[in-house]
mmCIF file of C-alpha atoms and ligand atoms in Angstrom:
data_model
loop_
_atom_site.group_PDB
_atom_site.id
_atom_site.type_symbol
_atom_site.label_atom_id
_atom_site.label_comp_id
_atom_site.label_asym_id
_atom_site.label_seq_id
_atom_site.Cartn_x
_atom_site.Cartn_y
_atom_site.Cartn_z
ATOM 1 C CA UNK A 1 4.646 -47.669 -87.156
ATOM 2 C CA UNK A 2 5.331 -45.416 -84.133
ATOM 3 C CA UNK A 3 4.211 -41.922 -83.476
ATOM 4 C CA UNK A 4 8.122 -41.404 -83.221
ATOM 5 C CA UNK A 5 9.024 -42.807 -86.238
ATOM 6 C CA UNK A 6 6.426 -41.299 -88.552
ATOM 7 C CA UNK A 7 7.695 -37.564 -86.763
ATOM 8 C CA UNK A 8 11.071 -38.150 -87.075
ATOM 9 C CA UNK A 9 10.609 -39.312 -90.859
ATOM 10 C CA UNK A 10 8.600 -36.275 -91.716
ATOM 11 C CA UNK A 11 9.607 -33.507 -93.686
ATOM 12 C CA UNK A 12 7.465 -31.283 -93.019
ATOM 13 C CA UNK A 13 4.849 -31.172 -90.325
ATOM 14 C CA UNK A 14 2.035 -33.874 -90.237
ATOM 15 C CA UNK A 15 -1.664 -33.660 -89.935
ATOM 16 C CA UNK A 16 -3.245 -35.834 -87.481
ATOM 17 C CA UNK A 17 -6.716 -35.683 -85.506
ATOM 18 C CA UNK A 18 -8.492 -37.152 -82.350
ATOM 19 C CA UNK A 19 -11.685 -38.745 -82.988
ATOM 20 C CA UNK A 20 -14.325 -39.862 -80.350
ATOM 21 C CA UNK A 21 -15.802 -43.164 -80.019
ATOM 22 C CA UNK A 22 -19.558 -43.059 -81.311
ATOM 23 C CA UNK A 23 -22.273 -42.614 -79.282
ATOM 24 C CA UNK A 24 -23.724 -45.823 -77.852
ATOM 25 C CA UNK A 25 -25.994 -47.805 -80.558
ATOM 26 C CA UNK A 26 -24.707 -46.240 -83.899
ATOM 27 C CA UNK A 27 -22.557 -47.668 -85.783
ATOM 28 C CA UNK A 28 -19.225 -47.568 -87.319
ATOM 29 C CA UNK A 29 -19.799 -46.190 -90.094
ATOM 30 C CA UNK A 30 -20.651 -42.773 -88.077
ATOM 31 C CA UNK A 31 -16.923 -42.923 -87.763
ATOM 32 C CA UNK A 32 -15.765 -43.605 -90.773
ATOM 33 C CA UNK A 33 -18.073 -40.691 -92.555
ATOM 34 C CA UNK A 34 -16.094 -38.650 -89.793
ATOM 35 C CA UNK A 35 -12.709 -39.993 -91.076
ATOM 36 C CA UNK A 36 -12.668 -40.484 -94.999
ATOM 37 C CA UNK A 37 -13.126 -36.829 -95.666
ATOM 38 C CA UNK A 38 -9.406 -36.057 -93.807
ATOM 39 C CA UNK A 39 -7.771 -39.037 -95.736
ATOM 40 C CA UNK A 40 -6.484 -37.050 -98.625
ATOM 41 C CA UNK A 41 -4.454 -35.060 -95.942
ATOM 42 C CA UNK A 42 -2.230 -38.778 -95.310
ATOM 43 C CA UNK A 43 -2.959 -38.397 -91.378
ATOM 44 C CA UNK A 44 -0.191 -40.804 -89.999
ATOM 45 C CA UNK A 45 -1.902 -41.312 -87.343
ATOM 46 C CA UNK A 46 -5.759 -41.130 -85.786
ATOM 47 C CA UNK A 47 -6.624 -41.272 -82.037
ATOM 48 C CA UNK A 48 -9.203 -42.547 -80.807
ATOM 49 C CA UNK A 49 -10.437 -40.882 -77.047
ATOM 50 C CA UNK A 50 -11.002 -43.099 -74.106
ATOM 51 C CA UNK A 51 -14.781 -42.585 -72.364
ATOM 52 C CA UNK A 52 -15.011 -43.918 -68.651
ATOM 53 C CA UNK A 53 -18.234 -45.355 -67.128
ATOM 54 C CA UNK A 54 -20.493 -43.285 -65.352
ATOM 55 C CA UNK A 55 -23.139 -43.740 -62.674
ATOM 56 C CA UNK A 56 -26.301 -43.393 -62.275
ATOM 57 C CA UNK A 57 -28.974 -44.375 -59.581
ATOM 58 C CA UNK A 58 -32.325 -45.471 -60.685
ATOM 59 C CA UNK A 59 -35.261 -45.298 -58.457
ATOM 60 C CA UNK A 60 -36.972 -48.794 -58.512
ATOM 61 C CA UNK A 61 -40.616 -49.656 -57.682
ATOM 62 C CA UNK A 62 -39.698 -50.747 -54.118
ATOM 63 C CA UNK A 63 -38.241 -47.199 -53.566
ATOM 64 C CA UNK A 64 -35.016 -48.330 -53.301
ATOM 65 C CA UNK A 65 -31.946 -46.731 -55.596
ATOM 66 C CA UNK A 66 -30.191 -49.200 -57.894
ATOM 67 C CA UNK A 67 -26.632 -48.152 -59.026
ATOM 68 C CA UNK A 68 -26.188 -48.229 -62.662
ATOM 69 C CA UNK A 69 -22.825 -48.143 -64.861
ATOM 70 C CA UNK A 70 -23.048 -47.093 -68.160
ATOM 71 C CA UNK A 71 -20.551 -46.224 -71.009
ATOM 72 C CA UNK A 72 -21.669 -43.441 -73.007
ATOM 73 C CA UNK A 73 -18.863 -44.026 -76.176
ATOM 74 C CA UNK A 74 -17.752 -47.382 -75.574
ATOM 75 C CA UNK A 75 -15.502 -49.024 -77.976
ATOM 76 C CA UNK A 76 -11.943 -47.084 -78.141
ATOM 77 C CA UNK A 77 -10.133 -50.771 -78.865
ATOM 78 C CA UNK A 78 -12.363 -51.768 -81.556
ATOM 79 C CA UNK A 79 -12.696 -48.916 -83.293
ATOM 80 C CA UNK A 80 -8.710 -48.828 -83.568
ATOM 81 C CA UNK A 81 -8.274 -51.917 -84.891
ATOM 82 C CA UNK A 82 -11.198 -51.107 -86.984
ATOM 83 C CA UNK A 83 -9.552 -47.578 -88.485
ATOM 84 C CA UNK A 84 -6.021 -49.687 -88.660
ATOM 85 C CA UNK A 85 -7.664 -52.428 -90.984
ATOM 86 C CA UNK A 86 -9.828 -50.082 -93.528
ATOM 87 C CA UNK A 87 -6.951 -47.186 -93.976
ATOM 88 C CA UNK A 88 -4.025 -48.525 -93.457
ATOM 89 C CA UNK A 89 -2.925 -45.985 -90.868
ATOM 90 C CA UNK A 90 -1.731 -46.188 -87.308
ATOM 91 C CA UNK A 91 -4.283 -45.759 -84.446
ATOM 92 C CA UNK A 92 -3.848 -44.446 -81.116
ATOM 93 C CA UNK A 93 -5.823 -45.460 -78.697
ATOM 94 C CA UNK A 94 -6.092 -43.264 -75.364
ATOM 95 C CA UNK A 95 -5.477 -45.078 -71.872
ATOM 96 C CA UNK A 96 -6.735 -43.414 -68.758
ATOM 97 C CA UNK A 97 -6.135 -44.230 -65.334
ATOM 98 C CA UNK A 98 -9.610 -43.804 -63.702
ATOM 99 C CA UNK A 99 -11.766 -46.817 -63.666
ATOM 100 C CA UNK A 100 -8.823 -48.950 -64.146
ATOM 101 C CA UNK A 101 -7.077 -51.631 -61.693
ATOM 102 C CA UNK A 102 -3.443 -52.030 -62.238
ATOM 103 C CA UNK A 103 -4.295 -55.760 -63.552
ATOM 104 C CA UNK A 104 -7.219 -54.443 -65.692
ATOM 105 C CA UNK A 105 -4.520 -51.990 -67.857
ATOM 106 C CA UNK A 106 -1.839 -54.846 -68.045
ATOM 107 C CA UNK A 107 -5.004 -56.631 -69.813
ATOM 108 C CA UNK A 108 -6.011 -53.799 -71.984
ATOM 109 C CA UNK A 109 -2.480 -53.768 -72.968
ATOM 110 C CA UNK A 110 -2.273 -57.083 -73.689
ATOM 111 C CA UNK A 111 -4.980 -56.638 -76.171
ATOM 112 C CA UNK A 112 -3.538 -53.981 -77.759
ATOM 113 C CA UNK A 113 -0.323 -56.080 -78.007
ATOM 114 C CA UNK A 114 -2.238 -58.527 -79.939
ATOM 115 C CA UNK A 115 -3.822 -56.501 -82.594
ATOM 116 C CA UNK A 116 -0.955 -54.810 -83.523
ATOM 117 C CA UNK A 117 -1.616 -51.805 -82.109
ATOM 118 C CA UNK A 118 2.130 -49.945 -80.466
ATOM 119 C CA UNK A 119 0.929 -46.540 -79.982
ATOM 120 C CA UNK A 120 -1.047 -45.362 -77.152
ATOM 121 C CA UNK A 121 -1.729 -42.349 -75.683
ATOM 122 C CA UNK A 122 -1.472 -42.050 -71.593
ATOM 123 C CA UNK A 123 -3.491 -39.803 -69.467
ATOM 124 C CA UNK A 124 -4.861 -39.864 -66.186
ATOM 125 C CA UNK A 125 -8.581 -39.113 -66.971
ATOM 126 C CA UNK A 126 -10.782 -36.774 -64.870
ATOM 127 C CA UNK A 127 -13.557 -37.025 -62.323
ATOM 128 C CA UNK A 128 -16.656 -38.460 -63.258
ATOM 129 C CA UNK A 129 -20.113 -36.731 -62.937
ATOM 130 C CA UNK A 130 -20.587 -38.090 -59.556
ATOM 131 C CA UNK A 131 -16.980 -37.481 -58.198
ATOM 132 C CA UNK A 132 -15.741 -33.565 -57.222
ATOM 133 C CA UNK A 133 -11.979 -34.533 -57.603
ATOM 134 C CA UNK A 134 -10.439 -37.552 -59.852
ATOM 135 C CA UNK A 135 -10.624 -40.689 -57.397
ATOM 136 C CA UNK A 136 -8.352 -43.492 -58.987
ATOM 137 C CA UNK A 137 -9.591 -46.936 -59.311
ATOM 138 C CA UNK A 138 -8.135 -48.961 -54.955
ATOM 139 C CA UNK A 139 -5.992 -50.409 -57.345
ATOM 140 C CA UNK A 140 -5.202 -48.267 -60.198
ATOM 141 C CA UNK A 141 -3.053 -45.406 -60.806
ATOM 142 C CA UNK A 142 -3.647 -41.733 -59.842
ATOM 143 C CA UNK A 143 -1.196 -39.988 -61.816
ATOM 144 C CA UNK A 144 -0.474 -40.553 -65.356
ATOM 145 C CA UNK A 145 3.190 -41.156 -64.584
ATOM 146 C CA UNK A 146 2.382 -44.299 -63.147
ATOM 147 C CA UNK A 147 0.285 -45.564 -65.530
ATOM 148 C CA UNK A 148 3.605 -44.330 -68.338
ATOM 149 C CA UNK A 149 5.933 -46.274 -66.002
ATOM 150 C CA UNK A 150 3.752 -49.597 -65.634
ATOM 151 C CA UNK A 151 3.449 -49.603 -69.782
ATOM 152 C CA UNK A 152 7.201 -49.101 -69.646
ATOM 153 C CA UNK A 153 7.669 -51.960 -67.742
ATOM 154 C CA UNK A 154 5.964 -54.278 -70.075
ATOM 155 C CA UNK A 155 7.821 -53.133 -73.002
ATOM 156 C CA UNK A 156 11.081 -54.233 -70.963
ATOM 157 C CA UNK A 157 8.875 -57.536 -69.747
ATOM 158 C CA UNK A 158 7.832 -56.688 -66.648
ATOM 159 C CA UNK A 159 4.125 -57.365 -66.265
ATOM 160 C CA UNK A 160 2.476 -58.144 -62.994
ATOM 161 C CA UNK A 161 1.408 -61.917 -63.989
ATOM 162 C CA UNK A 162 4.119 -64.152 -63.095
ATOM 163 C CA UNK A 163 2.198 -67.361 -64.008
ATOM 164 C CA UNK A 164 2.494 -66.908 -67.983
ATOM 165 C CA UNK A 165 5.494 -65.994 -69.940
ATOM 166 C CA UNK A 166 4.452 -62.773 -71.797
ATOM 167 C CA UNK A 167 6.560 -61.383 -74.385
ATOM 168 C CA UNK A 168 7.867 -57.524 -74.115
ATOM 169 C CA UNK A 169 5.495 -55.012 -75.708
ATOM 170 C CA UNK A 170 7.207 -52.469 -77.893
ATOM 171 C CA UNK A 171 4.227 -49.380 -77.336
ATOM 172 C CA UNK A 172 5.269 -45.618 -78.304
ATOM 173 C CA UNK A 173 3.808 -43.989 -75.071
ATOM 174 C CA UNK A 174 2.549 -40.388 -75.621
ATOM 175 C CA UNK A 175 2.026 -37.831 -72.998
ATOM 176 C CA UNK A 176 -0.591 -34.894 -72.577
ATOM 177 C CA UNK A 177 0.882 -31.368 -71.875
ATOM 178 C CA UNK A 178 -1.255 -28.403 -70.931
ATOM 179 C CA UNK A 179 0.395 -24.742 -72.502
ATOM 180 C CA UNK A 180 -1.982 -22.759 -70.404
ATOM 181 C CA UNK A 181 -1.452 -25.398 -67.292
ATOM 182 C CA UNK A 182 -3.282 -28.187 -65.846
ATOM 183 C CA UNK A 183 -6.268 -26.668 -63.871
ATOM 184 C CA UNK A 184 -5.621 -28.656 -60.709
ATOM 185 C CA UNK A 185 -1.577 -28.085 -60.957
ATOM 186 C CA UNK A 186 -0.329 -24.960 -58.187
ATOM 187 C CA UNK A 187 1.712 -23.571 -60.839
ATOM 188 C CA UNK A 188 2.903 -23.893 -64.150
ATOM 189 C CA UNK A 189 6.545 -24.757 -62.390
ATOM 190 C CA UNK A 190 4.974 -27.908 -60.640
ATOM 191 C CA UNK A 191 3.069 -28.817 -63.973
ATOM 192 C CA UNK A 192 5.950 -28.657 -65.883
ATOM 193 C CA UNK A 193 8.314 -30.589 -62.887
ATOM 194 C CA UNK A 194 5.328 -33.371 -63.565
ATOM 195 C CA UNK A 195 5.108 -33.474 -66.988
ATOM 196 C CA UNK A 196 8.971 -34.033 -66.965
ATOM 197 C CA UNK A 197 8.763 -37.090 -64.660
ATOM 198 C CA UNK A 198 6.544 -38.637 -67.019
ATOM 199 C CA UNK A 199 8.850 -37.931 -69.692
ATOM 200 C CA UNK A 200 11.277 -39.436 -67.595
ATOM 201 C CA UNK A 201 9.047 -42.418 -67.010
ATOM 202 C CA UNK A 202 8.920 -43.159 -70.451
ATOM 203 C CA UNK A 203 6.565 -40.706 -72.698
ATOM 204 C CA UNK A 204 8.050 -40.021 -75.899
ATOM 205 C CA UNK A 205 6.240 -37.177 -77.486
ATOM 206 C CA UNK A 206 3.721 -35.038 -75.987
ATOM 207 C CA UNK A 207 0.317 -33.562 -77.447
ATOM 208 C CA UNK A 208 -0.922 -30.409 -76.050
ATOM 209 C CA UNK A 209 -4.777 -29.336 -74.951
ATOM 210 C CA UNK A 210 -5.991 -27.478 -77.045
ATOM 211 C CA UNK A 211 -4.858 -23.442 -77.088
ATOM 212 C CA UNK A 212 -6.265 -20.247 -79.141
ATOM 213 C CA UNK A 213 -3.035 -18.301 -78.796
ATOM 214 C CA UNK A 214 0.275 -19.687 -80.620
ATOM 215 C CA UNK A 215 2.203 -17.817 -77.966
ATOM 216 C CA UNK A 216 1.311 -20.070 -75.467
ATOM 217 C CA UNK A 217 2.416 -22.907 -77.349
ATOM 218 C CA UNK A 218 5.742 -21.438 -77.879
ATOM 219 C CA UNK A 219 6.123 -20.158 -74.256
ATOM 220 C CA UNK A 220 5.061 -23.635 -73.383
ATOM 221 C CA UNK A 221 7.642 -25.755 -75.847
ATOM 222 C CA UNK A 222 10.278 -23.255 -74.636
ATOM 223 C CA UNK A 223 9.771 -23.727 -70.887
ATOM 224 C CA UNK A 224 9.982 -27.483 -71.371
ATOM 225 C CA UNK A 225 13.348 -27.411 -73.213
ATOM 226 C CA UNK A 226 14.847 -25.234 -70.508
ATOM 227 C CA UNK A 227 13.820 -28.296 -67.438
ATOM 228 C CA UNK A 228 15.197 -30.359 -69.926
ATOM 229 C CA UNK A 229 12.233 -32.062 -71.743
ATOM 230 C CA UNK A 230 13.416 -32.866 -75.310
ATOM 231 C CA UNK A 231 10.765 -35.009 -77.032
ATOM 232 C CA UNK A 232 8.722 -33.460 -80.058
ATOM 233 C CA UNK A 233 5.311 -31.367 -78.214
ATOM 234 C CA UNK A 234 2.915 -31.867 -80.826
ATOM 235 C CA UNK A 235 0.139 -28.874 -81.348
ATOM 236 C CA UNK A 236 -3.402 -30.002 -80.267
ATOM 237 C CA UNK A 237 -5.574 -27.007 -82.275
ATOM 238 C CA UNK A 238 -10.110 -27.116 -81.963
ATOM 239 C CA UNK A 239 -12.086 -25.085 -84.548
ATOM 240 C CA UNK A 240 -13.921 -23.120 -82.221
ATOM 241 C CA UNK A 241 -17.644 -24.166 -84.134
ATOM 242 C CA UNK A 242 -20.612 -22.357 -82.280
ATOM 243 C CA UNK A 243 -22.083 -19.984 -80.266
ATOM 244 C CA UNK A 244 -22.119 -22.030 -76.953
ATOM 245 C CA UNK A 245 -18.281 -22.838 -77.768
ATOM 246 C CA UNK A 246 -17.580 -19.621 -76.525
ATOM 247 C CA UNK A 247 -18.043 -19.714 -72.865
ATOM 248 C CA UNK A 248 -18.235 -23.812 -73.202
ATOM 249 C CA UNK A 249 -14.569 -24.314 -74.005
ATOM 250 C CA UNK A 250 -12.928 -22.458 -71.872
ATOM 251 C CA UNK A 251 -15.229 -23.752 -68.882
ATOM 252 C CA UNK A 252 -14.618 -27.032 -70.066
ATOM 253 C CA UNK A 253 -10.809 -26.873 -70.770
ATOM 254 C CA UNK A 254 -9.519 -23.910 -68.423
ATOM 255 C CA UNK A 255 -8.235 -21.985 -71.579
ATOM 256 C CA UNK A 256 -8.636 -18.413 -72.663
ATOM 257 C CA UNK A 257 -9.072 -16.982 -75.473
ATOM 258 C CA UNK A 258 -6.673 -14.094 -76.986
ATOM 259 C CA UNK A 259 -7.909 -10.431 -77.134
ATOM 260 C CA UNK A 260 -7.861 -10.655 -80.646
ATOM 261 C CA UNK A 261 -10.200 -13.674 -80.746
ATOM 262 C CA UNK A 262 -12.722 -12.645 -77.987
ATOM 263 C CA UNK A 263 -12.988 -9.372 -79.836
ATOM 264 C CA UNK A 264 -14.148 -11.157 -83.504
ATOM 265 C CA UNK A 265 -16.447 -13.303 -81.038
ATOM 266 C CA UNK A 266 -18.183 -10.730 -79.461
ATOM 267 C CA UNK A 267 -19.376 -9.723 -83.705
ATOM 268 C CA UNK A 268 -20.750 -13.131 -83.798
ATOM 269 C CA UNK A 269 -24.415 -13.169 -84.112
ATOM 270 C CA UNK A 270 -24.858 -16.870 -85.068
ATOM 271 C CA UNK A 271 -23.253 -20.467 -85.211
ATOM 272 C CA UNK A 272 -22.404 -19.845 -89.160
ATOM 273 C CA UNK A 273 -20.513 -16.396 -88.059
ATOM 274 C CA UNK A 274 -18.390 -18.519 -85.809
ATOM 275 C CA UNK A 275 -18.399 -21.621 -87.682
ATOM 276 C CA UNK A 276 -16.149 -19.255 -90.517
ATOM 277 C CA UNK A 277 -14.150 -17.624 -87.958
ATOM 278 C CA UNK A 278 -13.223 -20.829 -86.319
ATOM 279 C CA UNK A 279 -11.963 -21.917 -89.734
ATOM 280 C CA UNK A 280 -10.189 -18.376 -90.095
ATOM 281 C CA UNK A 281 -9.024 -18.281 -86.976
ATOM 282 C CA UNK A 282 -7.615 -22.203 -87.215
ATOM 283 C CA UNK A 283 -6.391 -21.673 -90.471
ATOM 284 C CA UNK A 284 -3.757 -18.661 -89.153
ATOM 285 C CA UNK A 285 -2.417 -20.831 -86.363
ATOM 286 C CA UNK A 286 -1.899 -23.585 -88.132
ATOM 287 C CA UNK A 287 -0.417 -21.120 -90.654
ATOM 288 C CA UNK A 288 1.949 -19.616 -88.373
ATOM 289 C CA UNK A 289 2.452 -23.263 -86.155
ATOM 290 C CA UNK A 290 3.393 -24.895 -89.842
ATOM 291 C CA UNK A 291 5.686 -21.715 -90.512
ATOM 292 C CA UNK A 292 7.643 -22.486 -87.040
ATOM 293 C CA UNK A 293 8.747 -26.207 -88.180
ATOM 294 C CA UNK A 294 6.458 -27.928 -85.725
ATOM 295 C CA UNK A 295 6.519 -31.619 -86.189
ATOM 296 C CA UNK A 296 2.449 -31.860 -86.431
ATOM 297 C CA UNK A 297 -0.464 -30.564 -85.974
ATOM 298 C CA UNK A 298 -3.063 -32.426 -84.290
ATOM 299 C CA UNK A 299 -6.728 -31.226 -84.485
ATOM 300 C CA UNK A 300 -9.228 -32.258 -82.175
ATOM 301 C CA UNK A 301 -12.448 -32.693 -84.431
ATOM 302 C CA UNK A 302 -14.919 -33.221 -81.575
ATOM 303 C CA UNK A 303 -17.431 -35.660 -84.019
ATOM 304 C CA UNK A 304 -17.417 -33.089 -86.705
ATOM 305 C CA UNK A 305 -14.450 -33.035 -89.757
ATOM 306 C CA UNK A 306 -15.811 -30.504 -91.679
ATOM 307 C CA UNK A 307 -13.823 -27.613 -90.070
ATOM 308 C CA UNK A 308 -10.693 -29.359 -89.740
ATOM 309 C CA UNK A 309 -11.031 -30.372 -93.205
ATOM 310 C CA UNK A 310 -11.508 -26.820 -94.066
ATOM 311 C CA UNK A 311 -8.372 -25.932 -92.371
ATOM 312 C CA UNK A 312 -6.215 -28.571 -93.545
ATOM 313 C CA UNK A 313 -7.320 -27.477 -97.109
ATOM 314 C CA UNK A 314 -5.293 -24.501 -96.774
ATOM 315 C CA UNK A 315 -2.395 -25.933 -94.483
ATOM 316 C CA UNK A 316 -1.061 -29.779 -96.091
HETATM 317 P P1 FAD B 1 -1.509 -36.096 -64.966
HETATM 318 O O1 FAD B 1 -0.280 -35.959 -65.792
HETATM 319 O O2 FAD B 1 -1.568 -37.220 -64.004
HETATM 320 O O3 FAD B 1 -1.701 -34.704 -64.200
HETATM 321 C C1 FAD B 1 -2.902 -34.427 -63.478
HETATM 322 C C2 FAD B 1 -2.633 -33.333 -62.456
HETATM 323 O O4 FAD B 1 -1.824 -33.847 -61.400
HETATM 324 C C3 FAD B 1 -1.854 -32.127 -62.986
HETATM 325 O O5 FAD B 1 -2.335 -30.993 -62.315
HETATM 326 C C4 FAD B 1 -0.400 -32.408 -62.622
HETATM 327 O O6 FAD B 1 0.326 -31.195 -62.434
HETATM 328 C C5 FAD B 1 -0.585 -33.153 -61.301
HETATM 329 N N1 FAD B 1 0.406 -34.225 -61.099
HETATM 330 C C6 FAD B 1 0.918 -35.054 -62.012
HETATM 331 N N2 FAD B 1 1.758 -35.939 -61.434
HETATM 332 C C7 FAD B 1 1.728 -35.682 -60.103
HETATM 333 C C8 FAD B 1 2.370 -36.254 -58.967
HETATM 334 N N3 FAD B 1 3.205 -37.290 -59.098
HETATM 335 N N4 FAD B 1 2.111 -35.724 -57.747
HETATM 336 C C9 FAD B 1 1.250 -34.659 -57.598
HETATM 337 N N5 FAD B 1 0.631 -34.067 -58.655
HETATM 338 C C10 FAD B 1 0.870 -34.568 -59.876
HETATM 339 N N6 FAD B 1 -9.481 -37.622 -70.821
HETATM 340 C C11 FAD B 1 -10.190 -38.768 -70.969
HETATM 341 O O7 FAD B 1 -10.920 -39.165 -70.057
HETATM 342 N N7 FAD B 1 -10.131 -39.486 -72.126
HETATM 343 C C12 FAD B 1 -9.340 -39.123 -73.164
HETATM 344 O O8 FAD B 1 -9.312 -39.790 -74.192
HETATM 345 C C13 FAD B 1 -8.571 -37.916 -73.045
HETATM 346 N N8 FAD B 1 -7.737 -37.500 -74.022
HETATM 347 C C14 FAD B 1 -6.949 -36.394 -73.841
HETATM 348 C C15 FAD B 1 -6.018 -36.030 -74.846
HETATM 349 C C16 FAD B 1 -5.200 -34.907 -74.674
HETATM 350 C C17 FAD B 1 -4.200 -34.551 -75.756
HETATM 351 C C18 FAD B 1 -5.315 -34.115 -73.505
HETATM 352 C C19 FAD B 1 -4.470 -32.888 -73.328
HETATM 353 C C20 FAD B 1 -6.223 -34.464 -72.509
HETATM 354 C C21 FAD B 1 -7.037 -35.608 -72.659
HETATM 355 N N9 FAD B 1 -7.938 -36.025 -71.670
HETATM 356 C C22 FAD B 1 -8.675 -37.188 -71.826
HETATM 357 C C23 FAD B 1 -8.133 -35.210 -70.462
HETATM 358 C C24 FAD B 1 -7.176 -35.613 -69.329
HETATM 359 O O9 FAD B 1 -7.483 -36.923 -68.901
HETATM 360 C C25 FAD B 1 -7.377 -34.601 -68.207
HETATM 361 O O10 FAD B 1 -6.865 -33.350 -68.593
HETATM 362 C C26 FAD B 1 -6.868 -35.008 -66.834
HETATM 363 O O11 FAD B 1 -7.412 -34.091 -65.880
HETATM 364 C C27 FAD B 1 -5.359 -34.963 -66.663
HETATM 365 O O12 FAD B 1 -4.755 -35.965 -67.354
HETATM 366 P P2 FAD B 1 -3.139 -36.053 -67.431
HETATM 367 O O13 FAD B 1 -2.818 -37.308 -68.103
HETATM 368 O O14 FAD B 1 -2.580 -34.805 -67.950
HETATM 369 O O15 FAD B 1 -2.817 -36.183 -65.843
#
């Protein structure tokens, strides 16, 4: 089933949570342990991150550097298809743009086609290590909007192979949206102008980053309904977990934290004392998120469920 459908059949808000691709060399199993403690919330839906190659240069014995790709968490596909056969729930697996060639997605959307798998989540990716700004793929995409219109145009039969006859896809395309704004957009009023034309290109829902301050989220959903964008904006919430979290995440994601956080932070002398104020402090938004008829919430676990679990305890 779609994202769509399973919000608009909902009668009260969903839980749902991102998950991240092991690890190179372990197995699945790491992420099922990560996903059978959340099942007896009835998640309608799991994603499943995408993970770009890197590079790296190795020095060889001649002197000479040798260029080396390798893929930290490979396996996003797979481990969709994986989740989709043992619990019966719909995956969604995240696209990006960087690293891709135009053919290369129509491929990896093919595949998806095949297993089954109409849900995917579109986003542009960022820079890897070795990169100071996102450089697309010569032949890829460097906004998500194209990427969202090129998936469009295979669900109305379009694909770029003319030699085969390829039937339409059907995919639910999801957006990402960014309450406290994207950190390379001038302005929220240009993010927001963006995020619109890839609504208009064909995203059907959007899930946020991740924010510490409801308000945001609410300033946020209403500054999208005034420009007109009128698909559900699904809450993307992150247990704040340990001591390094604190200047980590908002380095990492460009968000702040509320006074009323930062303050309870500042008390924290150890990962446990934030550990059970990340729970607290997840446990109130969701609270008050739940409490404003929101049609999910979607909770990043970051390769540990034990927080989110903790939350959802007390929210579904
Ligand atoms: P875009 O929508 O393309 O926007 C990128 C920037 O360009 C913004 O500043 C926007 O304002 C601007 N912009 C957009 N369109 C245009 C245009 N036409 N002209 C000029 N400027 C424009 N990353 C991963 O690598 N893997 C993942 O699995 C992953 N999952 C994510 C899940 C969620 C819910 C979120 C919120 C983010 C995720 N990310 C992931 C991170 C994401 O890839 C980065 O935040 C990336 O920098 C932006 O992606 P986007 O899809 O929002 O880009």
């Amino acid at each position: 089933m779609k994202v769509t459908e399973h919000l608009k059949a909902a009668k009260q808000p969903l839980f749902s949570f991102e998950i991240l691709p092991p690890l190179k060399g372990k197995s699945i199993q790491s992420i099922f342990d990560g996903i059978d403690p959340l099942m007896e919330f009835k998640p309608r839906f799991v994603n499943v991150t995408y993970h770009r190659e890197e590079f790296i240069y190795k020095e060889r014995e001649n002197g000479l550097l040798e260029k080396i790709a390798i893929r930290k968490r490979p396996g996003t596909v797979g481990i969709c298809a994986a989740i989709m056969n043992k619990y019966q729930v719909d995956a969604v697996p995240h696209l990006i743009c960087g690293g891709f060639s135009k053919e290369e997605t129509e491929n990896a959307l093919i595949d998806l086609h095949f297993l089954g798998i109409d849900n995917v989540l579109a986003l542009r990716g960022d820079s890897i290590k070795t990169e100071s700004t996102f450089r697309p793929h010569t032949d890829g995409h460097k906004y998500a909007v194209e990427l969202i219109s090129q998936i469009s145009d295979i669900n109305s039969g379009s694909y770029m192979m003319d030699d085969v006859q390829l039937e339409p896809t059907d995919f639910c395309i999801g957006t990402a949206g960014y309450p406290e704004k994207h950190f390379e957009a001038m302005n929220m009023t240009t993010d927001l102008q963006y995020l619109k034309a890839k609504v208009d290109a064909g995203a059907e829902y959007i899930v946020t980053q991740m924010f510490f301050d409801n308000k945001k989220y609410f300033d946020f959903v209403n500054a999208c309904r005034e420009i007109g964008i009128t698909v559900p904006i699904i809450p993307g919430l992150k247990p704040i977990k340990t001591l390094d979290h604190i200047t980590f995440l908002p380095k990492f994601f460009k968000i702040d934290y509320p006074n009323a956080l930062s303050t309870e932070l500042l008390k924290c002398k150890n990962n446990k004392d934030v550990e059970q104020l990340g729970i607290e402090w997840g446990i109130a938004q969701s609270k008050e998120l739940k409490e404003a008829g929101v049609p999910c919430i979607h909770y990043y676990t970051m390769s540990n469920s034990s927080m989110v679990k903790a939350i959802a305890k007390e929210i579904f």
